[in-house]
Coordinates of C-alpha atoms in Angstrom, one line a residue:
M250 CA 0.0 0.0 0.0
D251 CA 1.9 3.1 -1.3
K252 CA -0.3 5.8 0.2
K253 CA 0.2 6.3 3.9
Q254 CA -3.0 5.9 5.9
I255 CA -4.5 8.0 8.6
L256 CA -4.4 6.6 12.0
Y257 CA -6.5 7.8 15.0
L258 CA -5.8 6.7 18.6
V259 CA -9.0 6.6 20.6
I260 CA -8.7 6.8 24.4
P261 CA -11.8 6.8 26.7
C262 CA -11.3 8.9 29.7
Y263 CA -13.1 9.0 33.0
N264 CA -11.6 11.1 35.9
E265 CA -8.1 10.6 34.4
E266 CA -6.5 14.0 35.4
E267 CA -3.5 12.4 37.2
V268 CA -2.5 10.2 34.2
L269 CA -3.6 12.2 31.2
P270 CA -0.6 14.5 30.8
E271 CA 1.8 11.5 30.8
T272 CA -0.4 9.5 28.5
A273 CA -0.5 12.4 26.1
R274 CA 3.2 12.8 26.2
Q275 CA 4.0 9.1 25.5
L276 CA 1.5 8.8 22.7
L277 CA 2.8 12.0 21.0
L278 CA 6.3 10.5 21.1
K279 CA 5.0 7.3 19.5
M280 CA 3.1 9.3 16.8
N281 CA 6.1 11.4 16.0
S282 CA 8.2 8.3 15.7
M283 CA 5.8 6.9 13.2
F284 CA 5.6 10.2 11.3
E285 CA 9.4 10.2 10.9
R286 CA 9.4 6.6 9.5
E287 CA 6.4 7.5 7.2
M288 CA 4.3 4.8 8.6
I289 CA 1.2 7.0 8.9
A290 CA -0.2 10.0 7.2
G291 CA 0.3 13.5 8.7
E292 CA -3.5 13.9 9.3
S293 CA -3.3 11.2 12.1
K294 CA -4.6 12.3 15.4
I295 CA -4.8 11.3 19.1
M296 CA -8.5 11.5 20.3
F297 CA -9.5 11.5 23.9
V298 CA -13.1 10.8 24.7
N299 CA -14.3 12.5 28.0
D300 CA -17.0 10.2 29.5
G301 CA -18.6 12.7 31.8
S302 CA -15.5 13.2 34.1
R303 CA -16.0 15.1 37.3
D304 CA -12.4 16.2 37.6
R305 CA -10.3 18.4 35.2
T306 CA -10.0 15.8 32.5
W307 CA -11.8 17.8 29.8
E308 CA -9.9 21.0 30.7
I309 CA -6.6 19.1 30.2
I310 CA -7.9 17.7 26.8
E311 CA -8.7 21.2 25.7
E312 CA -5.3 22.6 26.8
L313 CA -3.6 19.7 24.9
H314 CA -5.6 20.6 21.8
R315 CA -4.6 24.3 22.1
Q316 CA -0.9 23.3 22.4
N317 CA -0.9 20.8 19.5
P318 CA -3.7 20.1 17.0
I319 CA -2.6 16.4 16.8
Y320 CA -4.7 16.2 20.0
T321 CA -8.4 16.2 19.5
G322 CA -11.3 15.5 22.0
V323 CA -14.9 14.3 22.1
K324 CA -17.0 15.3 25.1
L325 CA -20.0 13.2 26.0
S326 CA -23.0 15.0 27.6
R327 CA -22.8 12.7 30.6
N328 CA -21.2 9.6 32.0
K329 CA -22.2 6.6 29.8
G330 CA -19.7 4.0 30.7
H331 CA -16.4 2.8 29.1
Q332 CA -18.0 0.7 26.4
N333 CA -20.3 3.5 25.2
A334 CA -17.5 6.1 25.5
L335 CA -15.2 3.9 23.4
L336 CA -17.9 3.4 20.8
A337 CA -18.5 7.2 20.6
G338 CA -14.8 7.7 19.8
L339 CA -14.7 4.8 17.3
M340 CA -17.8 6.1 15.4
T341 CA -16.5 9.7 15.5
A342 CA -13.2 8.6 14.0
K343 CA -14.7 6.2 11.5
G344 CA -15.2 9.0 8.9
R345 CA -11.8 10.7 9.5
A346 CA -9.4 7.8 9.7
D347 CA -8.4 4.7 7.7
M348 CA -7.5 2.8 10.8
V349 CA -8.3 3.3 14.5
I350 CA -6.5 2.0 17.6
S351 CA -8.4 2.0 20.9
L352 CA -6.5 1.8 24.2
D353 CA -7.0 2.8 27.8
A354 CA -5.7 6.0 29.4
D355 CA -3.8 4.4 32.2
L356 CA -0.8 3.4 30.2
Q357 CA -1.2 -0.3 31.1
D358 CA -1.4 -1.1 27.5
D359 CA 2.1 -1.1 25.9
V360 CA 2.2 1.8 23.4
N361 CA 5.2 0.3 21.6
V362 CA 2.8 -2.5 20.1
I363 CA 1.0 0.3 18.1
D364 CA 3.8 0.0 15.4
R365 CA 3.2 -3.8 15.1
M366 CA -0.6 -3.2 14.8
V367 CA -0.1 -0.7 12.0
E368 CA 2.3 -3.1 10.2
C369 CA -0.4 -5.9 10.5
Y370 CA -3.0 -3.4 9.0
Y371 CA -0.7 -2.8 6.0
Q372 CA -0.4 -6.7 5.6
G373 CA -4.1 -6.7 5.0
Y374 CA -5.7 -7.3 8.5
D375 CA -8.8 -5.4 9.3
V376 CA -8.7 -6.2 13.0
V377 CA -5.6 -6.6 15.2
Y378 CA -6.1 -7.6 18.8
G379 CA -3.7 -6.7 21.5
V380 CA -3.3 -9.8 23.6
R381 CA -1.6 -9.9 27.1
S382 CA 1.2 -12.4 27.1
A383 CA 1.6 -12.2 30.9
R384 CA -0.1 -10.7 34.0
K385 CA 3.1 -10.1 36.1
T386 CA 1.7 -6.9 37.6
D387 CA -1.6 -8.3 38.6
T388 CA -2.4 -9.6 42.0
F389 CA -3.3 -13.2 42.5
F390 CA -7.0 -12.3 42.9
K391 CA -7.0 -10.1 39.9
K392 CA -5.2 -12.7 37.7
F393 CA -7.5 -15.5 38.9
T394 CA -10.8 -13.6 38.3
A395 CA -9.6 -12.3 34.9
Q396 CA -8.8 -15.8 33.7
S397 CA -11.9 -17.3 35.1
F398 CA -13.9 -14.6 33.2
Y399 CA -12.4 -15.6 29.8
K400 CA -12.9 -19.3 30.5
L401 CA -16.5 -18.6 31.7
M402 CA -17.2 -16.7 28.6
K403 CA -15.8 -19.4 26.4
A404 CA -17.9 -22.0 28.3
M405 CA -21.0 -20.1 27.6
G406 CA -20.3 -20.0 23.9
V407 CA -19.2 -16.5 23.6
D408 CA -16.7 -15.9 20.8
I409 CA -14.0 -13.8 22.6
V410 CA -10.3 -13.5 22.3
Y411 CA -8.5 -14.9 25.4
N412 CA -6.6 -12.2 27.4
H413 CA -7.8 -9.4 25.2
A414 CA -9.4 -6.3 26.6
D415 CA -10.1 -3.2 24.3
Y416 CA -6.7 -2.7 22.9
R417 CA -7.2 -3.3 19.2
L418 CA -6.8 -1.9 15.7
M419 CA -9.9 -1.7 13.4
S420 CA -9.8 -0.7 9.8
R421 CA -12.5 1.7 8.5
R422 CA -14.2 -1.3 6.9
A423 CA -14.3 -3.1 10.2
L424 CA -15.7 0.1 11.8
E425 CA -18.4 0.2 9.2
G426 CA -19.3 -3.3 10.2
L427 CA -19.4 -2.5 13.9
S428 CA -21.8 0.5 13.2
K429 CA -24.4 -2.0 12.0
F430 CA -24.7 -3.5 15.5
R431 CA -27.6 -1.7 17.1
E432 CA -27.7 -3.2 20.6
V433 CA -27.8 -0.9 23.6
N434 CA -26.2 -3.4 25.9
L435 CA -22.6 -3.1 24.6
F436 CA -19.9 -5.8 25.0
L437 CA -17.4 -4.8 22.3
R438 CA -15.1 -7.7 23.1
G439 CA -17.8 -10.1 22.0
I440 CA -19.2 -7.9 19.2
V441 CA -15.9 -7.3 17.2
P442 CA -15.2 -10.9 16.5
L443 CA -18.7 -11.3 15.0
I444 CA -17.7 -8.8 12.3
G445 CA -15.8 -11.6 10.7
Y446 CA -13.1 -9.8 8.7
R447 CA -9.5 -10.9 8.6
S448 CA -7.9 -10.6 12.0
T449 CA -4.7 -11.4 13.9
E450 CA -3.2 -10.9 17.4
V451 CA -0.1 -9.3 18.7
A452 CA 1.2 -10.1 22.2
Y453 CA 2.4 -7.6 24.8
E454 CA 3.1 -7.4 28.6
R455 CA 0.7 -5.3 30.6
H456 CA 2.3 -2.6 32.7
E457 CA 1.3 -1.3 36.1
R458 CA -1.1 1.7 36.1
F459 CA 0.9 4.9 35.8
A460 CA -1.3 6.9 38.4
G461 CA -4.8 7.1 39.8
E462 CA -7.2 4.3 40.7
S463 CA -8.6 1.5 38.5
K464 CA -12.0 2.3 37.0
Y465 CA -12.9 -1.4 37.2
P466 CA -13.3 -2.5 40.8
L467 CA -14.7 -6.0 41.6
K468 CA -18.3 -4.8 41.5
K469 CA -18.0 -3.3 38.0
M470 CA -16.1 -6.4 36.8
L471 CA -19.0 -8.7 38.0
S472 CA -21.4 -6.4 36.2
F473 CA -19.3 -6.4 33.0
A474 CA -19.1 -10.2 33.1
T475 CA -22.9 -10.5 33.6
D476 CA -23.6 -8.2 30.7
G477 CA -21.2 -10.1 28.4
I478 CA -22.7 -13.5 29.2
T479 CA -26.4 -12.4 28.9
S480 CA -25.8 -10.3 25.8
F481 CA -24.2 -13.2 23.8
S482 CA -25.4 -16.5 25.3
I483 CA -28.7 -18.2 26.3
K484 CA -26.9 -21.1 28.1
P485 CA -27.8 -19.8 31.6
I486 CA -31.5 -20.3 30.7
R487 CA -30.8 -23.7 29.3
M488 CA -28.9 -24.6 32.5
I489 CA -32.0 -23.6 34.5
T490 CA -34.1 -25.9 32.3
V491 CA -31.6 -28.8 32.9
A492 CA -31.6 -28.1 36.7
G493 CA -35.4 -28.2 36.8
F494 CA -35.6 -31.4 34.9
L495 CA -33.0 -33.0 37.3
I496 CA -34.9 -31.8 40.3
F497 CA -38.1 -33.2 38.9
V498 CA -36.5 -36.6 38.3
M499 CA -35.1 -36.5 41.9
S500 CA -38.6 -35.7 43.2
L501 CA -40.0 -38.7 41.4
A502 CA -37.3 -40.9 43.0
I503 CA -38.1 -39.5 46.5
L504 CA -41.8 -40.1 45.9
I505 CA -41.1 -43.8 44.9
Y506 CA -38.9 -44.2 48.0
S507 CA -41.5 -42.7 50.3
L508 CA -44.2 -45.1 48.9
V509 CA -42.0 -48.1 49.3
V510 CA -41.1 -47.2 52.9
H511 CA -44.8 -46.4 53.7
S512 CA -45.9 -49.8 52.3
M513 CA -43.3 -51.5 54.6
G514 CA -45.0 -49.9 57.6
R515 CA -42.2 -47.6 58.6
T516 CA -43.0 -44.1 59.3
V517 CA -40.4 -41.7 58.4
W518 CA -40.3 -38.3 60.1
G519 CA -38.4 -36.3 57.5
W520 CA -38.6 -32.9 58.9
T521 CA -34.9 -32.1 58.1
S522 CA -35.1 -33.3 54.5
T523 CA -38.4 -31.5 54.0
I524 CA -36.9 -28.2 55.1
V525 CA -33.8 -28.7 53.1
S526 CA -35.8 -29.5 50.0
I527 CA -38.0 -26.4 50.5
W528 CA -35.0 -24.1 50.9
A529 CA -33.1 -25.7 47.9
I530 CA -36.0 -25.5 45.5
G531 CA -37.0 -22.1 46.7
G532 CA -33.5 -20.8 46.2
L533 CA -33.4 -22.4 42.7
Q534 CA -36.6 -20.8 41.8
L535 CA -35.4 -17.3 42.9
L536 CA -32.2 -17.8 41.0
A537 CA -34.1 -18.8 37.9
I538 CA -36.4 -15.9 38.2
G539 CA -33.3 -13.6 38.5
V540 CA -31.6 -15.0 35.5
V541 CA -34.8 -14.7 33.4
G542 CA -35.3 -11.2 34.7
E543 CA -31.8 -10.3 33.6
Y544 CA -32.7 -11.2 30.1
I545 CA -36.0 -9.5 30.3
G546 CA -34.4 -6.4 31.5
K547 CA -32.0 -6.4 28.5
I548 CA -35.0 -6.8 26.2
Y549 CA -36.6 -3.9 28.0
M550 CA -33.6 -1.6 27.4
E551 CA -33.3 -2.7 23.8
T552 CA -36.9 -1.9 23.0
K553 CA -36.5 1.6 24.3
D554 CA -33.9 2.3 21.6
R555 CA -32.4 5.1 23.6
P556 CA -29.2 6.7 22.2
K557 CA -26.1 5.0 23.5
Y558 CA -24.4 8.3 24.0
I559 CA -24.9 12.0 23.1
I560 CA -21.9 14.0 22.0
E561 CA -21.8 17.5 23.5
K562 CA -18.7 18.8 21.9
I563 CA -15.9 17.8 19.4
L564 CA -12.6 19.6 19.3
E565 CA -11.9 20.5 15.6
E566 CA -8.9 22.2 14.1

């Protein structure tokens, strides 16, 4: 490909005032290096997406834009969550760039992998996934829960790239494909593989967070996992059906046992087993109602067809 292509880096930001100046500095060094080697076109940009931050994140983005037009920004009208903010940036960059790389603002994603992603793009790949080769900086609990999450998603039949978050390159063609997905309940790690264009992976080691606090505590991670499973798999409902069938078979066995014991003239005072059965079946019923309710809630949100985000302002040259 002779003509150099326009690259946009899209970085969702929520209360990132502590890390943003350093992130901007490192990304600028990377972009300048690629300009010098003529890997990308001069119109390439670094786009920060402010997801309703309550600190000085947007003021810093505006100041960066005034200092250097390579920085641009998208301001959402309110906080809509990481996935919606990321989608807002991708869709804004879609008409401006030939390829877009999304990454987090905390500098845990190795920026040196950007070169390899762009090289893969020039080799004809529409999607390039950044995959973590190691989790040396993670605690045991973080590593265990993250790996369990990917294994659970696979077990539920979700097509997801193992150890991949949202560090990826997408071509304009792939972004056009992404724009055709209309669901409100976003789980981009599961949606992007469904696009189906030619893809590859590049490995990198994940760094420690440069500054600030993680925006994904345990509660949010559990919610994220629930959204991912219920958005892409109906296996939980099928599992409830199987559990119900097994309990029905067990109840028949208990009924036969009770009749046999009664015919032998032995009275069984089964207070404990009765109470345990009531609690077990009651708990299963509540669990079943909760899982079905989760799916119904998603249907409810989808039928409303509310906008996934509203852009308040875009910094232009």
